[in-house]
PDB file of C-alpha atoms in Angstrom:
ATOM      1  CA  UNK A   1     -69.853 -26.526 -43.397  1.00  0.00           C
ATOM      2  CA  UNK A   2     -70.110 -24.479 -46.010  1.00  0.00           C
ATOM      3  CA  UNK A   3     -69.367 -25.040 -49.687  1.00  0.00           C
ATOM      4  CA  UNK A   4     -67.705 -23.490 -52.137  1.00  0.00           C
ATOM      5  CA  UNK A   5     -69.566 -19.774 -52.740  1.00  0.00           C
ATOM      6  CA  UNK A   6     -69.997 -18.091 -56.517  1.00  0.00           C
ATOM      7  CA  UNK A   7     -71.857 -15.035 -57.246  1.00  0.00           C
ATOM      8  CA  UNK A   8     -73.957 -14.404 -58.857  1.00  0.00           C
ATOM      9  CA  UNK A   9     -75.922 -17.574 -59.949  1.00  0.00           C
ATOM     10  CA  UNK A  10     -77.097 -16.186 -62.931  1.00  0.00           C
ATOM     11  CA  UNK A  11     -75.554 -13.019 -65.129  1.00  0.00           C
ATOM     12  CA  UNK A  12     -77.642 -12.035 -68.281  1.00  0.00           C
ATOM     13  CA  UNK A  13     -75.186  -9.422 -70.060  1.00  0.00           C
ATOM     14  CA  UNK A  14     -75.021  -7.427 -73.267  1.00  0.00           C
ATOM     15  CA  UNK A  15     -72.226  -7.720 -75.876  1.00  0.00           C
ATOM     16  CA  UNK A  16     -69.009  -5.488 -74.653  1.00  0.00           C
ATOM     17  CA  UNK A  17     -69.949  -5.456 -71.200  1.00  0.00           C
ATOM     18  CA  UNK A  18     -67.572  -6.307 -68.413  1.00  0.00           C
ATOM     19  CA  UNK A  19     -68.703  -9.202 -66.388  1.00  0.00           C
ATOM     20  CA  UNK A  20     -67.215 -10.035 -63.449  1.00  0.00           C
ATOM     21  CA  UNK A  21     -68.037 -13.560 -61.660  1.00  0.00           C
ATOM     22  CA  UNK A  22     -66.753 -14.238 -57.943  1.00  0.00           C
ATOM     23  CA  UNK A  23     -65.983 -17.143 -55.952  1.00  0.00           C
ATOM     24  CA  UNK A  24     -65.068 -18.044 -52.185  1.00  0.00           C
ATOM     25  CA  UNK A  25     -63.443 -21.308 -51.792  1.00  0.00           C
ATOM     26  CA  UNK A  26     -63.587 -23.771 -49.016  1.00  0.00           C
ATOM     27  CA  UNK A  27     -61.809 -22.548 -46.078  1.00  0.00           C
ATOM     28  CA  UNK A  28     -58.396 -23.691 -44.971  1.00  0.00           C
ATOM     29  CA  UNK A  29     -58.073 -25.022 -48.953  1.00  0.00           C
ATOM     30  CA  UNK A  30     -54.931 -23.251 -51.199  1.00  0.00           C
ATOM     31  CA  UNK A  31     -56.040 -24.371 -54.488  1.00  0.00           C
ATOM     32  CA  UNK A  32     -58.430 -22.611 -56.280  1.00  0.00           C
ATOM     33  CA  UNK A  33     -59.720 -23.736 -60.075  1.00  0.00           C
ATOM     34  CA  UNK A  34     -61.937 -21.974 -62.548  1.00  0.00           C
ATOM     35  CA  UNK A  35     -63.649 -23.990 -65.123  1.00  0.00           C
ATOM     36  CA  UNK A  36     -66.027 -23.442 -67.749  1.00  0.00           C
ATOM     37  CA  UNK A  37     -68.611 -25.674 -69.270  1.00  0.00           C
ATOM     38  CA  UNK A  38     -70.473 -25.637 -72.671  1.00  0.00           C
ATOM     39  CA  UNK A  39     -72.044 -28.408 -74.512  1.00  0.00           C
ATOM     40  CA  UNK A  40     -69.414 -28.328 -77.382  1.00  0.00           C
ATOM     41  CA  UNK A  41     -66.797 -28.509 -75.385  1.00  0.00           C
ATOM     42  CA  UNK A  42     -67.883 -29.964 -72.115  1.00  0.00           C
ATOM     43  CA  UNK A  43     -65.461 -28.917 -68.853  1.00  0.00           C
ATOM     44  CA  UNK A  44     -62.334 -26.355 -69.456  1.00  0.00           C
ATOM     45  CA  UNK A  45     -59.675 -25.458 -67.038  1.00  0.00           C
ATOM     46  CA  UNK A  46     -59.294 -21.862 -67.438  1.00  0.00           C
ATOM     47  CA  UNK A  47     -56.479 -21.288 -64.614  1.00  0.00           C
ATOM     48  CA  UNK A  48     -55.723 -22.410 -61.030  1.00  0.00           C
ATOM     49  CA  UNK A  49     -53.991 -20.924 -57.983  1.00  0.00           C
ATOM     50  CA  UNK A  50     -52.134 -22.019 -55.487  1.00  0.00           C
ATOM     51  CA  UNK A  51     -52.122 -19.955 -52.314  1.00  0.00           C
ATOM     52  CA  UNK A  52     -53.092 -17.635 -54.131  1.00  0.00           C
ATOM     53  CA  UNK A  53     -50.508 -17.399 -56.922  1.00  0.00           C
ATOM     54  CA  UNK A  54     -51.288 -18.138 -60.753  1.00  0.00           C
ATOM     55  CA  UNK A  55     -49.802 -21.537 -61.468  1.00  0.00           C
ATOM     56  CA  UNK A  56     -51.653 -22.319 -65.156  1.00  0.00           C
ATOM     57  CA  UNK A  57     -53.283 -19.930 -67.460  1.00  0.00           C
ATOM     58  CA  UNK A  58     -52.965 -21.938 -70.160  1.00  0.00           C
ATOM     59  CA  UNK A  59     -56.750 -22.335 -70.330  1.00  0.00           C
ATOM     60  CA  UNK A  60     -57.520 -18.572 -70.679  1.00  0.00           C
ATOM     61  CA  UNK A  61     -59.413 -18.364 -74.261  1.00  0.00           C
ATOM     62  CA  UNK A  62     -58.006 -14.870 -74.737  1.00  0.00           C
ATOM     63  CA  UNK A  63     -56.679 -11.416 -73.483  1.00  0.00           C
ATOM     64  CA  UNK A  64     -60.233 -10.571 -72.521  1.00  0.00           C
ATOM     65  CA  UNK A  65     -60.415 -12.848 -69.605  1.00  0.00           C
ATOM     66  CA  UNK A  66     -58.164 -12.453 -66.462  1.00  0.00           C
ATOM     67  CA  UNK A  67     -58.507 -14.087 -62.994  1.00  0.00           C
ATOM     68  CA  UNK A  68     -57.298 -12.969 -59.708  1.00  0.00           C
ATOM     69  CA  UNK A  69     -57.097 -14.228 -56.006  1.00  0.00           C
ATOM     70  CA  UNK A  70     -55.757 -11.226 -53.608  1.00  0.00           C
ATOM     71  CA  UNK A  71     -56.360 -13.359 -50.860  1.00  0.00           C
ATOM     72  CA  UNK A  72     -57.236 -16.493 -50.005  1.00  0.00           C
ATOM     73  CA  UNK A  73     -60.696 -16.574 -49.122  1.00  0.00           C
ATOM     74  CA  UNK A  74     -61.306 -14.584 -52.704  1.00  0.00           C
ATOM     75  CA  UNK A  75     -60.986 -15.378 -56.266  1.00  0.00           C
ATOM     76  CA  UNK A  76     -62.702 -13.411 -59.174  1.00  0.00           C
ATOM     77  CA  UNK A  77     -62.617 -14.223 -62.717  1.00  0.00           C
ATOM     78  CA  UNK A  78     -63.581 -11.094 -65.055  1.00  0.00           C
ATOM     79  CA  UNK A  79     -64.200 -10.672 -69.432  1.00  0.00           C
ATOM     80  CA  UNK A  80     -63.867  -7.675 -70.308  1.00  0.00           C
ATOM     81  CA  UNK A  81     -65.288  -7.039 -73.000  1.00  0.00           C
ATOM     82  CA  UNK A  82     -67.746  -9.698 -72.722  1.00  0.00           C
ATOM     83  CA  UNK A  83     -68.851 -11.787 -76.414  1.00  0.00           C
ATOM     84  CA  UNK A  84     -71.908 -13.836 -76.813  1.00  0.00           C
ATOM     85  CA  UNK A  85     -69.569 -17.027 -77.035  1.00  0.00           C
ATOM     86  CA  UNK A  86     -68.514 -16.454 -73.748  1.00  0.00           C
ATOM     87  CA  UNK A  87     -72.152 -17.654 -72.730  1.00  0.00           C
ATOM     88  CA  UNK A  88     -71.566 -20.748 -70.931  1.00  0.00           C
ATOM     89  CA  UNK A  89     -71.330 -22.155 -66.661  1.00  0.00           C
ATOM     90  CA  UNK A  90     -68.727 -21.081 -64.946  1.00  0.00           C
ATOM     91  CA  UNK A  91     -67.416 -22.956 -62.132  1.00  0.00           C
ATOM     92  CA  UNK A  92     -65.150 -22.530 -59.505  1.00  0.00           C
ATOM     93  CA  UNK A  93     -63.500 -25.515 -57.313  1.00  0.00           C
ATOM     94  CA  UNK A  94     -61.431 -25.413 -54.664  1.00  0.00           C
ATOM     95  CA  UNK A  95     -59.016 -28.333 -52.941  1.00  0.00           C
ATOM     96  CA  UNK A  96     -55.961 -28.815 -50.456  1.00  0.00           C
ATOM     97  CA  UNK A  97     -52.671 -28.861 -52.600  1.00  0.00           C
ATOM     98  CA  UNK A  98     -51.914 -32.299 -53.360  1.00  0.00           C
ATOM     99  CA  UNK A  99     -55.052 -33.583 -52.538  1.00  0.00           C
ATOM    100  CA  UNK A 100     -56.842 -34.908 -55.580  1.00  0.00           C
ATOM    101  CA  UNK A 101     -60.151 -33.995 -54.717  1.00  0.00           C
ATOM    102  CA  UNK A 102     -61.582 -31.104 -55.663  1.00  0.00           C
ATOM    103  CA  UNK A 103     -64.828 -29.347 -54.267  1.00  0.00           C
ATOM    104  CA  UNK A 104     -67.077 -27.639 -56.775  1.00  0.00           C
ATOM    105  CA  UNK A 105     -69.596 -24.564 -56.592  1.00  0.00           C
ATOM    106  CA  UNK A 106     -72.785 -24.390 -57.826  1.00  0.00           C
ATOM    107  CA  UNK A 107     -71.809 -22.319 -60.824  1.00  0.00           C
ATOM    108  CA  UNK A 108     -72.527 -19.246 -62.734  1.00  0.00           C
ATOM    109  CA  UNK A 109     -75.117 -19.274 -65.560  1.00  0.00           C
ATOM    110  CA  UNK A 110     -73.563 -16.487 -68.232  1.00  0.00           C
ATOM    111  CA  UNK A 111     -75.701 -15.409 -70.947  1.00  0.00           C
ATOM    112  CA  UNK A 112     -73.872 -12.999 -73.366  1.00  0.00           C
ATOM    113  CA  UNK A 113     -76.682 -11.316 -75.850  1.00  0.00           C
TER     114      UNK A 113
ATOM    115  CA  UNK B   1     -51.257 -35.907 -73.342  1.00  0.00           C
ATOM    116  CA  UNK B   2     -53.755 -37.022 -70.830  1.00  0.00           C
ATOM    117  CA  UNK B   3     -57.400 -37.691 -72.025  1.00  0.00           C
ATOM    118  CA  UNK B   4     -60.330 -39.319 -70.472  1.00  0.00           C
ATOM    119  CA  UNK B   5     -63.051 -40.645 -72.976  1.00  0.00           C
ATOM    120  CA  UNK B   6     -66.728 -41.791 -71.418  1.00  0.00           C
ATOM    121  CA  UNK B   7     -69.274 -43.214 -73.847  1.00  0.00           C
ATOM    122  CA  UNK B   8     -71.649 -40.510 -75.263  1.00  0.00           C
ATOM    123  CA  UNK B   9     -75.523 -40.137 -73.942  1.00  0.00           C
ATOM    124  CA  UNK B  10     -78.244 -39.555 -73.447  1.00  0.00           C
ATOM    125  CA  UNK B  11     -78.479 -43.021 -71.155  1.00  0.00           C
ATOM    126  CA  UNK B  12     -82.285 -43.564 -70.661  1.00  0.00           C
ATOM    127  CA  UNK B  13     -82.966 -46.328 -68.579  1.00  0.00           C
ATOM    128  CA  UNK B  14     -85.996 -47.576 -66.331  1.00  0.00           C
ATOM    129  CA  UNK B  15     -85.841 -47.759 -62.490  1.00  0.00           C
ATOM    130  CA  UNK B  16     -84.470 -51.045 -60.888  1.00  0.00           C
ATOM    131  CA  UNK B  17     -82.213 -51.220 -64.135  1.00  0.00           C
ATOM    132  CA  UNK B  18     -78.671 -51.883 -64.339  1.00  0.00           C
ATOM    133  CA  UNK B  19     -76.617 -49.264 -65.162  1.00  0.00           C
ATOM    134  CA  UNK B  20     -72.776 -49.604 -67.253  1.00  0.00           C
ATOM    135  CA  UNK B  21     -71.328 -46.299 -68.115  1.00  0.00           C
ATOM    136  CA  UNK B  22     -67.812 -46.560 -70.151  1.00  0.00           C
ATOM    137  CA  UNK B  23     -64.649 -44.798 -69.175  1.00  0.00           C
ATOM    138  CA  UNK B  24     -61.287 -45.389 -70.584  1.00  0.00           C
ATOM    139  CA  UNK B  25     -58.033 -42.984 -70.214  1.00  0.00           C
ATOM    140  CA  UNK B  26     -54.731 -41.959 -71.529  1.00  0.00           C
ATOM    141  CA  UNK B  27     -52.004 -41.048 -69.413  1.00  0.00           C
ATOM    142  CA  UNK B  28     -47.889 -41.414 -69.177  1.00  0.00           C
ATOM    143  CA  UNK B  29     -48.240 -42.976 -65.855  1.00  0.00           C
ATOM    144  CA  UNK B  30     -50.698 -44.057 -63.295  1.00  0.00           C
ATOM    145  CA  UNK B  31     -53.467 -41.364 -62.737  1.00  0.00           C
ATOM    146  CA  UNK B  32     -55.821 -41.907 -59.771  1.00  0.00           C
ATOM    147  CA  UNK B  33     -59.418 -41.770 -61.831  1.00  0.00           C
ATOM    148  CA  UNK B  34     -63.111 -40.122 -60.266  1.00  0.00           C
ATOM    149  CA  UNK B  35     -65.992 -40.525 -61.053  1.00  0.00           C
ATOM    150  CA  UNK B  36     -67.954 -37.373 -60.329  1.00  0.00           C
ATOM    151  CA  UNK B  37     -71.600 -36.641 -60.356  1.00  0.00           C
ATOM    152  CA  UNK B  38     -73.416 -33.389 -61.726  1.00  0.00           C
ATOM    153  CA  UNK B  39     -77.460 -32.713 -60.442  1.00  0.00           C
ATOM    154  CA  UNK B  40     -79.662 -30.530 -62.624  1.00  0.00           C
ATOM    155  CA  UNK B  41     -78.523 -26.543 -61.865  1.00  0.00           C
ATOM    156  CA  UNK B  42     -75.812 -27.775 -59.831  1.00  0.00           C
ATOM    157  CA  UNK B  43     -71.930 -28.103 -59.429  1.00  0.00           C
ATOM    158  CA  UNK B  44     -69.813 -31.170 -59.770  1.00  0.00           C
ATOM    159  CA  UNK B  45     -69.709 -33.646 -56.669  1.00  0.00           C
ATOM    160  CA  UNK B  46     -67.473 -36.598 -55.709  1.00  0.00           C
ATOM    161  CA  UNK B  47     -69.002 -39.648 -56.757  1.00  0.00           C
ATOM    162  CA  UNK B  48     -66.299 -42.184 -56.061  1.00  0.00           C
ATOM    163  CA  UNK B  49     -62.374 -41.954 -56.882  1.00  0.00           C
ATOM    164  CA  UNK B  50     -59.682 -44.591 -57.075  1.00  0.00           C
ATOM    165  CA  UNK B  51     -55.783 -44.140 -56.754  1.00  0.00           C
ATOM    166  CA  UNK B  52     -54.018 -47.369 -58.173  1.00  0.00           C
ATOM    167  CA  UNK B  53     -54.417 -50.678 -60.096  1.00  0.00           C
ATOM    168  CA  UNK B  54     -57.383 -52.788 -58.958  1.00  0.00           C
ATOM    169  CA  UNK B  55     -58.333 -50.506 -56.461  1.00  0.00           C
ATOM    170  CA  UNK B  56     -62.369 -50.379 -56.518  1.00  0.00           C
ATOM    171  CA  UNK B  57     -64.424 -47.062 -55.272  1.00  0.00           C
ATOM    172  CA  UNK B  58     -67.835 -47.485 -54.427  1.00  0.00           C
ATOM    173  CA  UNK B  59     -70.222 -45.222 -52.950  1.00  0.00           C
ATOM    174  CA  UNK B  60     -73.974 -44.775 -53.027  1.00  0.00           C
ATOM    175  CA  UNK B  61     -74.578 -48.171 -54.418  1.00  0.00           C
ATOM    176  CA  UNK B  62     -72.147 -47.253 -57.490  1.00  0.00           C
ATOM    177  CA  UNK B  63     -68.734 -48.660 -58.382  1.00  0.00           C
ATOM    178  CA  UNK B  64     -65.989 -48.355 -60.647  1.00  0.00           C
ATOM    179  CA  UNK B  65     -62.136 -50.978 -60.703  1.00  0.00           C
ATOM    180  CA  UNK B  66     -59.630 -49.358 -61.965  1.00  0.00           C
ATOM    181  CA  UNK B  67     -58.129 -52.010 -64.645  1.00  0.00           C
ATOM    182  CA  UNK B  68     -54.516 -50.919 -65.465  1.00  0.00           C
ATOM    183  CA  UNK B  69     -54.646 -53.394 -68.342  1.00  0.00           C
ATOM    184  CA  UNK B  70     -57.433 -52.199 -70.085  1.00  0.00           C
ATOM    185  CA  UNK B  71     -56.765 -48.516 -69.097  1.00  0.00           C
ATOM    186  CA  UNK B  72     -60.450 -48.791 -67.854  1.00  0.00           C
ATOM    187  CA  UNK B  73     -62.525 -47.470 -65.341  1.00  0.00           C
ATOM    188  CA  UNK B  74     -66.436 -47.936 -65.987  1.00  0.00           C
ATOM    189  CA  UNK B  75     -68.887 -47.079 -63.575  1.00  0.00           C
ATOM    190  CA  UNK B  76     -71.613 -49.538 -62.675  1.00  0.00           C
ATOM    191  CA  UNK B  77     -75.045 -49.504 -60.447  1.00  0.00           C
ATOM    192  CA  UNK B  78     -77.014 -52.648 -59.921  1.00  0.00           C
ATOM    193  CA  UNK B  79     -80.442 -50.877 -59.828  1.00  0.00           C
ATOM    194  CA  UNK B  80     -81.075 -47.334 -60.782  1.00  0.00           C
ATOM    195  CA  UNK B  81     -83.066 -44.969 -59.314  1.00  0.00           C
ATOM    196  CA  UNK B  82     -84.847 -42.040 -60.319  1.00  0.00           C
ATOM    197  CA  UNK B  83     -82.674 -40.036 -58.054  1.00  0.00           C
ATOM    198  CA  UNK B  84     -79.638 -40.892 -60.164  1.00  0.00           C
ATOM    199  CA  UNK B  85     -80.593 -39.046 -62.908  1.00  0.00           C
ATOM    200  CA  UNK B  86     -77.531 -36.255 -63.658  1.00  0.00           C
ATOM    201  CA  UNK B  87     -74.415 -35.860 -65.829  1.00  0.00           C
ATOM    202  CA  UNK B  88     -71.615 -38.261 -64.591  1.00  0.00           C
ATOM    203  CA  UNK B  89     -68.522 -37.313 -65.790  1.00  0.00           C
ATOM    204  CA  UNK B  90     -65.026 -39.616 -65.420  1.00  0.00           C
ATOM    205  CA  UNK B  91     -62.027 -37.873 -64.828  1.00  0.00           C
ATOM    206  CA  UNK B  92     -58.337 -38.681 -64.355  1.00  0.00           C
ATOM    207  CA  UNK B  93     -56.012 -36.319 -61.537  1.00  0.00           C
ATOM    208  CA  UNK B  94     -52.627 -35.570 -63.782  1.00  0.00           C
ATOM    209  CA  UNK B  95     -50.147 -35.195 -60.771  1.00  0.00           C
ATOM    210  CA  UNK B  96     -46.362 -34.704 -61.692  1.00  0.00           C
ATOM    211  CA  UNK B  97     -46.452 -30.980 -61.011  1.00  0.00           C
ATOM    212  CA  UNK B  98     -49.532 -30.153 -62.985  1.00  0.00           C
ATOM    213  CA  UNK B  99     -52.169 -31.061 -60.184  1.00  0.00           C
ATOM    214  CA  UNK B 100     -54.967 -31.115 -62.872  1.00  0.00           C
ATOM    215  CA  UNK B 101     -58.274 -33.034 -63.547  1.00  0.00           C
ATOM    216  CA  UNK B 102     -59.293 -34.190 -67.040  1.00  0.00           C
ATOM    217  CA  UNK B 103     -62.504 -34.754 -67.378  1.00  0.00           C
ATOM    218  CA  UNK B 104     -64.377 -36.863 -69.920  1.00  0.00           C
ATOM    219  CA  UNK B 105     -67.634 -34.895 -71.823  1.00  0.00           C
ATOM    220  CA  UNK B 106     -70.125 -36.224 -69.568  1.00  0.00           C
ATOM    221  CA  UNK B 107     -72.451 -38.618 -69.957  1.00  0.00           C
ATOM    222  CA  UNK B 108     -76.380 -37.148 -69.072  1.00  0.00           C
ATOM    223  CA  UNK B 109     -78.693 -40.230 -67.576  1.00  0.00           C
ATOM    224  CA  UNK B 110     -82.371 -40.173 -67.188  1.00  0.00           C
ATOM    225  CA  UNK B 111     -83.816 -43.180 -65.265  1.00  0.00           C
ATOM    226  CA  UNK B 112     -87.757 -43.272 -65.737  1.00  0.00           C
ATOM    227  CA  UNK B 113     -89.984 -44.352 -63.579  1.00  0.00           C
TER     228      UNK B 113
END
């Protein structure tokens, strides 16, 4: 079965650029998570769906980021313009509502210069 | 609110080893708690989760109790192996509506051969 999908695996931008990171979650699953990870401050929500509606933004650093889901097989989580703090892994999970388990990809490597 | 707090690394043991890492959590009520599991370049996976008071998880040769009184839930391995080297990272499921995971910072272990 397949996994949850990101793309790309790695994304080597320049300051002010728009980057935009994608993610196909596990099919049949309604939640959908986006996470980023840095070694100061280890795993951050950043927002999470639920068929395919925003439930918590609260993790968004700032205006520049925004995530979507249009459908359910499709989530994409964009920084526009892009910083060089903004370098970090990006991951997306996905899960059955109420289920506490969530499934992880394999990440996005973002490197801001 | 919710926190999860895992003892910090690097954990360097040697193969055959017994392996203790510390987890303890904050919550309002009772949180079902994970252990998950993070290879090099890769996402977060399901180690082992538990969902009430004394319930113990085990998987892969790893377990963790869940001790209500001690608001604990460490994760232990008789004998490590080289293959166990990763990131393991504790996290509590905060139900009541906000269906999120807290994770702890991660703890990184190297077993040597």
């Amino acid at each position: 079965d397949a996994g949850v999908i990101q793309s790309p695996r790695h994304e080597v931008t320049e300051m002010g650029q728009e980057v935009t990171l994608r993610c196909k979650p596990i099919s049949g699953h309604n939640s959908l998570f986006w996470y980023r990870q840095t070694m100061m401050r280890g795993l951050e929500l950043l927002i999470y769906f639920n068929n395919n509606v925003p439930i918590d933004d609260s993790g968004m650093p700032e205006d520049r980021f925004s995530a979507k889901m249009p459908n359910a097989s499709f989530s994409t989580l964009k920084i526009q313009p892009s910083e060089p703090r903004d370098s970090a892994v990006y991951f997306c999970a996905s899960s059955l509502w109420g289920d506490e388990t969530q499934y992880f990809g394999p990440g996005t490597r973002l490197l801001v210069l | 609110g919710d926190s999860v707090t895992q003892m910090e690394g690097p954990v360097t043991l040697s193969e055959e080893a017994f392996l203790t890492i510390n987890c303890t959590y904050t919550a309002t009520g009772y949180p079902s708690l994970f252990w998950y599991v993070q290879y090099p370049g890769e996402g977060l996976q399901l180690l082992l989760k538990a969902t009430k008071a004394d319930d113990k998880g085990s998987n892969k040769g790893f377990e963790a109790t869940y001790r209500k009184e001690t608001t604990s839930f460490h994760l232990e391995k008789g004998s490590v192996q080289v293959s166990d080297s990763a990131v393991y990272f504790c996290a509590q499921f905060s139900g009541a509506g906000s269906y999120q995971l807290t994770f702890g910072k991660g703890t990184k272990l190297s077993v040597i051969p």
